[in-house]
Short mmCIF file of C-alpha atoms in Angstrom, two decimals:
data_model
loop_
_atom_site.label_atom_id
_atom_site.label_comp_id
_atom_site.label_asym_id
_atom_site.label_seq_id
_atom_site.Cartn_x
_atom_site.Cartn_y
_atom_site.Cartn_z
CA UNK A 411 261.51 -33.39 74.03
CA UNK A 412 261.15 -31.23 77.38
CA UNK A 413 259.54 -33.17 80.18
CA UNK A 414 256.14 -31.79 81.17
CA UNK A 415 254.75 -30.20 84.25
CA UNK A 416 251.82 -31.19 86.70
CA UNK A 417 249.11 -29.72 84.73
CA UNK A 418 247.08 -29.73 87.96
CA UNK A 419 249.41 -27.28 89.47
CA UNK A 420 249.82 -25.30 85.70
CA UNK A 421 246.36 -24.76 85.39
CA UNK A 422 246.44 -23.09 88.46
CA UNK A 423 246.46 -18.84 88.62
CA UNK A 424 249.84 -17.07 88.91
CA UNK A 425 250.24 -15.64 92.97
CA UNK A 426 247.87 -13.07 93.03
CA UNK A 427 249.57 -10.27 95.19
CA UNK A 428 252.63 -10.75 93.01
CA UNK A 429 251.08 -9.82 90.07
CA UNK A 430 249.54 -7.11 91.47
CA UNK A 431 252.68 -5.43 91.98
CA UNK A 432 253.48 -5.77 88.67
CA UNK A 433 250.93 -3.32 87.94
CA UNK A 434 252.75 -0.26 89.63
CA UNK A 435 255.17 2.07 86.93
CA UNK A 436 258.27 2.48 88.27
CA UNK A 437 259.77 6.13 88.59
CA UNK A 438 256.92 7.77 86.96
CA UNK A 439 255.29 8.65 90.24
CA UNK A 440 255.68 12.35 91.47
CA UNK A 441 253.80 10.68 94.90
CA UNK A 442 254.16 7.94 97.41
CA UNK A 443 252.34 5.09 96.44
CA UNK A 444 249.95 3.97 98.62
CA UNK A 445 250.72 0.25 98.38
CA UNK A 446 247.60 -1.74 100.11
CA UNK A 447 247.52 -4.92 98.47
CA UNK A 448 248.46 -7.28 101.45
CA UNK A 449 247.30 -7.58 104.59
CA UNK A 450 250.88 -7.26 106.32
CA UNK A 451 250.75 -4.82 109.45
CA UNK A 452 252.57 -1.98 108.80
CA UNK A 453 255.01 -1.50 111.98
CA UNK A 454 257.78 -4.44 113.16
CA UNK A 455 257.92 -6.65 115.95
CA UNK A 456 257.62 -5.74 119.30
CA UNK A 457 261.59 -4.74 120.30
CA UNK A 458 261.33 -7.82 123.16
CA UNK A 459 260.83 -10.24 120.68
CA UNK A 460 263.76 -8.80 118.40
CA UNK A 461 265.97 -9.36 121.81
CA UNK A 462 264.02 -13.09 122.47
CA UNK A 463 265.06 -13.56 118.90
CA UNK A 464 268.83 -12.42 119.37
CA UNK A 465 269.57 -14.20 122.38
CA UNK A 466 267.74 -17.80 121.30
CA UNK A 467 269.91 -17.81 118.03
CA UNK A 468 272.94 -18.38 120.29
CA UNK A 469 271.09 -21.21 122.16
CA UNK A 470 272.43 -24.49 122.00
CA UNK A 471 270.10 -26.48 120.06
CA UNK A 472 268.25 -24.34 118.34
CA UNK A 473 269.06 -25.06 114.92
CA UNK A 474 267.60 -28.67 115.24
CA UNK A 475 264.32 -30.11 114.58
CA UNK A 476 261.40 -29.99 116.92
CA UNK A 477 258.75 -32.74 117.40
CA UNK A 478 256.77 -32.76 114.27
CA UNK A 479 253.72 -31.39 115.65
CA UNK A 480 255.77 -28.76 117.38
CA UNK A 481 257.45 -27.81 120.55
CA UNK A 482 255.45 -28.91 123.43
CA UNK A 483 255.51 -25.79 125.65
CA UNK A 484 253.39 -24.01 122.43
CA UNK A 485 251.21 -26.70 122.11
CA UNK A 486 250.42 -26.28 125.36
CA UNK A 487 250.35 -22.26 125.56
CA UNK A 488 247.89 -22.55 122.35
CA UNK A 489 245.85 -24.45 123.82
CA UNK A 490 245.33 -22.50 127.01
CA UNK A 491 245.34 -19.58 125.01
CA UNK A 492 242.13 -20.65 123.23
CA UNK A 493 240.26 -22.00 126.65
CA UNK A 494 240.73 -18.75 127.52
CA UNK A 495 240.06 -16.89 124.50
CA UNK A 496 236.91 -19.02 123.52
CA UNK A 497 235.63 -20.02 127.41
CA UNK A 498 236.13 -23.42 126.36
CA UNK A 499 238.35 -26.17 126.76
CA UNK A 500 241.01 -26.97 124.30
CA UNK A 501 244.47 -29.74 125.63
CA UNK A 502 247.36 -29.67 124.00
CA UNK A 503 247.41 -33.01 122.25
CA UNK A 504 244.72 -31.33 119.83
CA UNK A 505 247.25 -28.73 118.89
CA UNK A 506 249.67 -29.10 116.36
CA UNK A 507 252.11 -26.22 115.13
CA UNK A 508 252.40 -24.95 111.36
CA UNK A 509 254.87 -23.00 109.27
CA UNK A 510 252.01 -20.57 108.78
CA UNK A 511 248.58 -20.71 108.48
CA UNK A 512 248.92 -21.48 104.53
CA UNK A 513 250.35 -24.88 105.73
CA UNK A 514 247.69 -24.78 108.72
CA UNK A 515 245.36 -25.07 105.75
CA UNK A 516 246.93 -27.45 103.52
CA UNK A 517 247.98 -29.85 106.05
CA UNK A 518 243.84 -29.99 107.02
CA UNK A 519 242.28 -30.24 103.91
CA UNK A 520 244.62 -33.02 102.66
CA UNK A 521 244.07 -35.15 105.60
CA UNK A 522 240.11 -34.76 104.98
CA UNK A 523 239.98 -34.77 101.46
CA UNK A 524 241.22 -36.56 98.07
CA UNK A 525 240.93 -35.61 94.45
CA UNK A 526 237.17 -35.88 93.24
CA UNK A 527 235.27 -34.84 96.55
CA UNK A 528 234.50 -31.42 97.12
CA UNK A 529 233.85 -28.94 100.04
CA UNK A 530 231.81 -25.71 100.85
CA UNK A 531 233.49 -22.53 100.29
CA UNK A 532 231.42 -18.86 100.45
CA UNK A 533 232.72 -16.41 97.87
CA UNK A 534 234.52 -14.56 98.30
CA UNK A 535 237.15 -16.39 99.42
CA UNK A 536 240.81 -16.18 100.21
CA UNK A 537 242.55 -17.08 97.17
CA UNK A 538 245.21 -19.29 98.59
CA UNK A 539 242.50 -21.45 99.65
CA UNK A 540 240.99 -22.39 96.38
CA UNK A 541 244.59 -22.55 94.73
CA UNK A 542 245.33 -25.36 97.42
CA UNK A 543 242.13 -27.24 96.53
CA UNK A 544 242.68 -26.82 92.66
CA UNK A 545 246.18 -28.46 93.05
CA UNK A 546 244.92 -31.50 95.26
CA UNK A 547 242.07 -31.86 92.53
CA UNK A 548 238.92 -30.87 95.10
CA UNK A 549 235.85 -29.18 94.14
CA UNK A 550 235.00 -25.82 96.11
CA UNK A 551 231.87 -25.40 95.70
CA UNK A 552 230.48 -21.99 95.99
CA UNK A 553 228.00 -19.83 98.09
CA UNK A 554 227.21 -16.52 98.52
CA UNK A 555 228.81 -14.75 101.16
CA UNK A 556 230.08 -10.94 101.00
CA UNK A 557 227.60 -10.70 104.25
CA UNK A 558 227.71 -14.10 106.24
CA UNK A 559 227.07 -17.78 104.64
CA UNK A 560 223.40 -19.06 104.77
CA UNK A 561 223.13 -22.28 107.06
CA UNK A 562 220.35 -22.94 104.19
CA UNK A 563 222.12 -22.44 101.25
CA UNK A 564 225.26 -24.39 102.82
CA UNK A 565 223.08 -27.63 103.51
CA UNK A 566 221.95 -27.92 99.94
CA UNK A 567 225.61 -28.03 98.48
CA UNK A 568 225.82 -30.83 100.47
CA UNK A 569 226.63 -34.60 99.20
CA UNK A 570 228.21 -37.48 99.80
CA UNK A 571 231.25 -36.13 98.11
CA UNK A 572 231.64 -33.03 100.94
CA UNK A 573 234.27 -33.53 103.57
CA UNK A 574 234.32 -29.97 104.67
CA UNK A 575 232.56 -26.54 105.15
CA UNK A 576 235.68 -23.80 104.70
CA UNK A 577 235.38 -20.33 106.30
CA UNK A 578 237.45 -17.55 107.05
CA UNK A 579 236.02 -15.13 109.86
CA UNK A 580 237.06 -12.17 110.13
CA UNK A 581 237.07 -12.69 106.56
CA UNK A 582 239.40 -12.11 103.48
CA UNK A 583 238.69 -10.35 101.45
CA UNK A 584 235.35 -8.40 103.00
CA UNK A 585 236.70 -8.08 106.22
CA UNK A 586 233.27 -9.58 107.57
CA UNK A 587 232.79 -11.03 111.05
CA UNK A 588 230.99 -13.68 110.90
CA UNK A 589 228.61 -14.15 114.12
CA UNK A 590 228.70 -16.62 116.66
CA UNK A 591 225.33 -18.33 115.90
CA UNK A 592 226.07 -18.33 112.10
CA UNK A 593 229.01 -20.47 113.34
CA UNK A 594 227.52 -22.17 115.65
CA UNK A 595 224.49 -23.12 112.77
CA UNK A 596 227.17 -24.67 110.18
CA UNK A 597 229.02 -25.84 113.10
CA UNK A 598 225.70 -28.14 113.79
CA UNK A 599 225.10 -28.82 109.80
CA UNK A 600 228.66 -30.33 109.64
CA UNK A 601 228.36 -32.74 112.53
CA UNK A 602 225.11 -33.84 111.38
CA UNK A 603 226.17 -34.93 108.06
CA UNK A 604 229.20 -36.40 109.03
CA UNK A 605 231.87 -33.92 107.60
CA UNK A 606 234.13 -30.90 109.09
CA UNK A 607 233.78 -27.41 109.45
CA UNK A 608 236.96 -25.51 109.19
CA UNK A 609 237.38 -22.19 110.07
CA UNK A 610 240.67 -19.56 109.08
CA UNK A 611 240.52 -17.21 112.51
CA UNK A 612 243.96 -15.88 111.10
CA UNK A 613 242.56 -12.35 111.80
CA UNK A 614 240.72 -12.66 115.27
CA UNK A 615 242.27 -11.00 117.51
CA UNK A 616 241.10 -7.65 115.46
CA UNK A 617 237.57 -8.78 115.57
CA UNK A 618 235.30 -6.40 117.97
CA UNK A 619 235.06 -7.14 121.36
CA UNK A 620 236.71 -9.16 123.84
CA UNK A 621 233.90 -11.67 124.06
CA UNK A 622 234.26 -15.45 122.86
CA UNK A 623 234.12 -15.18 118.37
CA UNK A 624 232.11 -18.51 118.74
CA UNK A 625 231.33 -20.99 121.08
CA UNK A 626 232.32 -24.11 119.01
CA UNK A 627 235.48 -25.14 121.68
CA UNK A 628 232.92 -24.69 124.52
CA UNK A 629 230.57 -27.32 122.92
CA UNK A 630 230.61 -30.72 124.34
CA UNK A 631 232.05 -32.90 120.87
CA UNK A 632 233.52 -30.20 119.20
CA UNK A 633 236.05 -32.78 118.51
CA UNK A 634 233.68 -34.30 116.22
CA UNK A 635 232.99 -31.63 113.66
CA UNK A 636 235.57 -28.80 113.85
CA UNK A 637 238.85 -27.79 112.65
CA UNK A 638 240.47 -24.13 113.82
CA UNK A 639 243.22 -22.91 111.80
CA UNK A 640 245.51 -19.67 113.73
CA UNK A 641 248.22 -17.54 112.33
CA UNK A 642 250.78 -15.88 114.67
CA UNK A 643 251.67 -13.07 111.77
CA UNK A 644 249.46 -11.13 111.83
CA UNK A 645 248.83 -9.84 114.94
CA UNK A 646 252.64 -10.34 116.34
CA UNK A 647 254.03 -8.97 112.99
CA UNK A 648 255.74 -12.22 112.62
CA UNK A 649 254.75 -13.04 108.95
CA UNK A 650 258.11 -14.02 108.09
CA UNK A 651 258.56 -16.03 110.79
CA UNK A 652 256.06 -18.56 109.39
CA UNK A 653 254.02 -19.92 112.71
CA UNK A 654 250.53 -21.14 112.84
CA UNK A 655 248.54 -23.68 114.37
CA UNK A 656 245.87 -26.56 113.65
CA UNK A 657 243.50 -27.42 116.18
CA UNK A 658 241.67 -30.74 115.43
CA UNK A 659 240.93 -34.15 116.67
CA UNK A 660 243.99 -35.96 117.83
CA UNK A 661 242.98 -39.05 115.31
CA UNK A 662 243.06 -35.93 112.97
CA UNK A 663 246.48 -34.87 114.14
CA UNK A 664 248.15 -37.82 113.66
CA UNK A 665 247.46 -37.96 109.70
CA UNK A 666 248.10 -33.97 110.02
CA UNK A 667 251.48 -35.15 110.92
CA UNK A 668 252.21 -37.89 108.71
CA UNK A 669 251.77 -34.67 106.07
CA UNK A 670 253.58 -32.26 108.08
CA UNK A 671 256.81 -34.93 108.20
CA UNK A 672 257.10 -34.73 104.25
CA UNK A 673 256.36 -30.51 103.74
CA UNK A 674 258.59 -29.25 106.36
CA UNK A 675 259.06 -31.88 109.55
CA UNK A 676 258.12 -29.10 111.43
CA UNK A 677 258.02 -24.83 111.76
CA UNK A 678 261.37 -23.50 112.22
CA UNK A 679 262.78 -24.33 116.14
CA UNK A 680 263.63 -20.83 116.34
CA UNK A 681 260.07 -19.43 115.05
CA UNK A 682 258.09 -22.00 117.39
CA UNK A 683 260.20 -19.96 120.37
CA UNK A 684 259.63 -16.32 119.20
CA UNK A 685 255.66 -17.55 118.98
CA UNK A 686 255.83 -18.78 122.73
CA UNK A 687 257.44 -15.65 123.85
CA UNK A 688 254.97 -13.44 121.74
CA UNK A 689 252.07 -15.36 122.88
CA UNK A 690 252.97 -15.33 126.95
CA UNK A 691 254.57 -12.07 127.10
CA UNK A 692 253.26 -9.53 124.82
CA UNK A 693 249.49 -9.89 125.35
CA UNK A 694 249.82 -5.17 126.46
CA UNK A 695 251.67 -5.33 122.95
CA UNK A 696 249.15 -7.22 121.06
CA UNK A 697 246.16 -5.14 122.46
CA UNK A 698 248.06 -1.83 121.89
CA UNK A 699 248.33 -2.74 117.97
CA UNK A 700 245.04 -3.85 117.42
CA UNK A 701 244.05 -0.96 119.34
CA UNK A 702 245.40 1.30 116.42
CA UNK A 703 243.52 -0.90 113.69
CA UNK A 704 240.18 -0.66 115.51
CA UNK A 705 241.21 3.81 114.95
CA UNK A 706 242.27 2.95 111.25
CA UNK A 707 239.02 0.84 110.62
CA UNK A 708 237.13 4.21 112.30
CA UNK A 709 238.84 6.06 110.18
CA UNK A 710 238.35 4.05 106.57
CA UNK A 711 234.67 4.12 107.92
CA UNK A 712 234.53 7.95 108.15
CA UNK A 713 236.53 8.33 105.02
CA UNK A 714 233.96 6.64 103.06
CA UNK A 715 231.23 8.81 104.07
CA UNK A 716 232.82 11.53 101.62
CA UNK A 717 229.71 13.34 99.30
CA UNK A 718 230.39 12.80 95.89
CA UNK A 719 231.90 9.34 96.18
CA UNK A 720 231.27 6.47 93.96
CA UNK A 721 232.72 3.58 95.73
CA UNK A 722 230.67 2.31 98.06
CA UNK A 723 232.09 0.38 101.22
CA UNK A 724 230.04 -2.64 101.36
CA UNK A 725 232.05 -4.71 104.40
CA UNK A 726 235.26 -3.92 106.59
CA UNK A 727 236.81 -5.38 109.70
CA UNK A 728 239.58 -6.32 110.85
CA UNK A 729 242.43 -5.37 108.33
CA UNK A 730 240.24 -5.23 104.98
CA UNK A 731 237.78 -3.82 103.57
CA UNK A 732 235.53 -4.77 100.22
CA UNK A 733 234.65 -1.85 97.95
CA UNK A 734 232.09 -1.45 95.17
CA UNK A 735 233.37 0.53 92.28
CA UNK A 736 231.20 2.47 90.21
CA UNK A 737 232.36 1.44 86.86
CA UNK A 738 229.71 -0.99 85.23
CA UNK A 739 231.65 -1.28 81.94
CA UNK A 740 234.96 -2.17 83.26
CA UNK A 741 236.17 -5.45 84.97
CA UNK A 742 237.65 -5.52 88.24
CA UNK A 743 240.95 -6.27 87.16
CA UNK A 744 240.91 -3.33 84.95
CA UNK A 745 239.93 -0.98 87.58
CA UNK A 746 242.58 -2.37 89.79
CA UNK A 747 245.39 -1.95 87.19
CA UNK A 748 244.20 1.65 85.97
CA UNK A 749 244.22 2.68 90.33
CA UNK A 750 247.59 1.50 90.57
CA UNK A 751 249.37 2.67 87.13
CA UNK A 752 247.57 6.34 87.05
CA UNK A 753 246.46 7.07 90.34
CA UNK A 754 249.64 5.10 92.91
CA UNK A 755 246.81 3.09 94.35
CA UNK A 756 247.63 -0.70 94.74
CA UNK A 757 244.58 -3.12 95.87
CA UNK A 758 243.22 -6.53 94.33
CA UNK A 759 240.50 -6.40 91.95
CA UNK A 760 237.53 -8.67 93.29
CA UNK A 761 237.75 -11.12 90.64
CA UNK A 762 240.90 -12.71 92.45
CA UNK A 763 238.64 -13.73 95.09
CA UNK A 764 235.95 -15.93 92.99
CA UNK A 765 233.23 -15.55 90.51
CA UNK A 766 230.78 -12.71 90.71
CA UNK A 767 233.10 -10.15 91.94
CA UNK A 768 233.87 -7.74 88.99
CA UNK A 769 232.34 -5.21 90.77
CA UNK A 770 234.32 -5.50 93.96
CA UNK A 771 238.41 -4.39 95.10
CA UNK A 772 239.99 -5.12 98.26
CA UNK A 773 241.46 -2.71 99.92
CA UNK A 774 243.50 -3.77 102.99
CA UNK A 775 244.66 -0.76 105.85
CA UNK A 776 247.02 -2.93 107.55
CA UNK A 777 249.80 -0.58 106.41
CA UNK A 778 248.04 2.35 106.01
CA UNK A 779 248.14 5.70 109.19
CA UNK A 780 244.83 7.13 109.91
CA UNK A 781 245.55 10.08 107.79
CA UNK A 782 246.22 7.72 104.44
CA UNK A 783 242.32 6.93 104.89
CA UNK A 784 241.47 10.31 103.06
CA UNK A 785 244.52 10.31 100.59
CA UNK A 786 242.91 6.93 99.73
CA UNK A 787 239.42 8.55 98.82
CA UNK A 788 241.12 11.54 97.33
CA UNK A 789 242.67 8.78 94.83
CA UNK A 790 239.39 7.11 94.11
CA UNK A 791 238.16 10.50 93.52
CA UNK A 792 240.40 11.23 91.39
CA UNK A 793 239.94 7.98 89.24
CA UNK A 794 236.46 8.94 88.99
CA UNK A 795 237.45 12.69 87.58
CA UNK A 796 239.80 11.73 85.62
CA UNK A 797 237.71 8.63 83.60
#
C-alpha cells in the first residue's frame, strides 16, 4: 500500500502558467511565438545591480542568515520608501521582508486565518491567491470585480467567519487600478467589522501618476485594519531573486515571523542586498522602465481600436490586460489552447482566474515591444478568419 497525499493540497489545480506552456507545438512554427503568458518584464536587470550582485557574492558573510524579518537597513529603506510613496508614515518595525510576494501573501493570510473561516476575494483574482487559501482550507468568497469591488456588495459577504478583504490593485488579471476612495471605502468596512484588508500592490509602481495609489498609510490607525503586500520583481526585474515585503501591525509581525522561521528563516542575504541597492539607487532606472510600459500600454490601447476586431479590450494597466473573445460556443480554455497551438499566441484563458470568466483571456505585454502590439491583433485576427 502507497502512502497517501494531503488531499487538501491534491485537490488543488496544477500551476497555471505551466500548463499553459504546455499548450505551444514545438518545431511546427514557421514564426516567433509571441509568448505572453506571464507577467515577467521583458529586459534584465539594471547592469549596476549585476555589478552590486558580483561584488556582494565575495562579501564575507553573505552566505548566512539574516534576521528573520529581514535585514534591517531594508526594513528601514521600505519603510521610508512608502512614507514617501504614499505621504504617509510607515517605521520599520512594521516591515518585514519576504522571499517574494507569493510568501508576502502566505505568510499574511496564515497569521489571520485558519481552516473553516473565509475572506473576501473579487473575481477575478490572481490565481496563486486562491490556491494558497484552498490548501490552508479558507473560503474565498467571491465578488464581482473586472471594474473595481463594490464597498456594498463586499459588506454583505461579511460574517463572523471573515478575517480578511483580499485585493490586488493594479490588478491581475484585468490590469485595473483600483481608486483611492474605493480603497479607502473597504479600507473603512474592514476596520469597522473587526477584520483586515489586504492589498497585493505588486504592480504599483506602473500605475498612472505619481500621486499617492491610496491614502490608507496616511490614515491615523491604519495599523488597525490594513495589510500591504510589495514585490521587488517586477519593477527591478528581480523575479528570480525572490524579495518582497509585508507591511502590517508589529503584533501582526511577530506571528508573520513565527511562520516565516519554518518556510524559509528568511529571503536570501544576498537578495535582501540587491533589493536595498535597487531600491536606493536605481529610482532614474525604475522610472525609465515603467516609462516604456506606460508606451506599450498606449500602444495595446491603439492596437485594439483595429475595425473588424472581435476581441474587445475590456480593462488594461499596468502589465495586463483582460480581453473579451468573441466566441460564445467555446470555453476560455479552448480559445486559449487553439491561440497558442495554431496561431503562436500564448495567454491564460479567463477561467484560471475564477468563475464567470469563459469569456475572458489575459494577455500580459510585459515582454512584448511596441510593435508586437499589432502582430498580436493580426493573430487574433487571424483566429477569427481562420474559425
Amino acid at each position: 500500500m502507497t502512502y497517501a497525499v494531503n488531499p487538501a493540497i491534491a485537490r488543488i489545480e496544477a500551476p497555471p502558467i505551466a500548463e499553459a506552456q504546455g499548450w505551444v507545438r514545438p518545431g511546427l512554427r514557421n514564426r516567433k511565438l509571441l509568448n505572453l503568458c506571464q507577467a515577467a518584464p521583458g529586459w534584465t536587470c539594471a547592469e549596476e545591480l549585476d555589478a552590486e550582485v558580483a561584488r556582494l557574492a565575495h562579501e564575507p558573510g553573505i552566505g548566512l542568515y539574516t534576521d528573520i524579518l529581514g535585514i534591517p537597513e531594508l526594513r528601514g529603506a521600505i519603510a521610508a520608501h512608502f512614507s514617501d510613496d504614499y505621504k504617509g508614515k510607515v517605521a520599520a518595525e512594521n516591515v518585514c521582508v519576504t522571499a517574494g510576494c507569493n510568501q508576502a501573501f502566505a505568510a499574511a493570510v496564515m497569521a489571520i486565518a485558519r481552516a473553516g473561516d473565509n475572506v473576501i476575494l473579487p473575481v477575478p483574482y490572481f490565481f496563486n491567491h486562491t490556491m494558497w487559501l484552498g490548501m490552508l482550507g479558507v473560503e474565498a468568497r467571491h465578488v464581482s470585480g473586472i471594474g473595481e469591488p463594490d464597498p456594498g456588495e463586499v459588506a454583505r459577504h461579511i460574517d463572523a467567519r471573515t478575517r480578511a478583504i483580499v485585493l490586488c490593485s493594479p490588478n491581475n488579471p484585468t490590469g485595473a487600478i483600483y481608486s483611492p476612495e474605493t480603497i479607502k471605502a473597504l479600507f473603512d468596512l474592514a476596520r469597522s467589522r473587526g477584520i483586515a484588508l489586504v492589498i497585493d500592490e505588486t504592480y504599483k509602481d506602473f500605475r498612472d501618476g505619481d500621486g499617492p495609489a491610496h491614502p490608507l498609510f496616511a490614515t491615523d490607525g491604519w495599523e488597525e485594519a490594513f495589510i500591504h503586500l510589495y514585490s521587488f520583481s517586477k519593477a527591478y526585474a528581480m523575479t528570480g531573486y525572490r524579495v518582497g515585503a509585508i507591511t502590517a501591525p508589529a503584533r501582526v509581525l511577530a506571528e508573520i515571523e513565527k511562520i516565516m522561521d519554518c518556510l524559509a528563516i528568511c529571503a536570501t542575504h544576498i537578495s535582501q542586498r540587491a533589493a536595498l541597492f535597487a531600491l536606493t539607487r536605481l529610482e532614474s532606472w525604475k522610472r525609465a522602465k515603467i516609462a516604456v510600459m506606460h508606451e506599450r500600454l498606449s500602444a495595446l490601447r491603439q492596437a485594439f481600436t483595429r475595425e473588424g476586431l472581435g476581441y474587445q479590450l475590456v480593462s488594461s494597466g499596468a502589465l495586463f490586460s483582460y480581453v473579451r473573445h468573441p466566441f460564445a460556443g467555446e470555453t476560455a480554455k479552448q480559445v486559449a489552447m487553439r491561440l497558442a497551438g495554431g496561431h503562436d499566441l500564448l495567454c491564460l484563458p479567463g477561467s484560471m482566474f475564477g468563475p464567470g470568466q469563459e469569456r475572458h483571456l489575459r494577455i500580459s505585454f510585459a515582454n512584448a515591444g511596441t510593435g508586437d502590439m499589432e502582430t498580436l491583433v493580426d493573430r487574433l485576427m487571424e483566429s477569427q478568419d481562420k474559425r
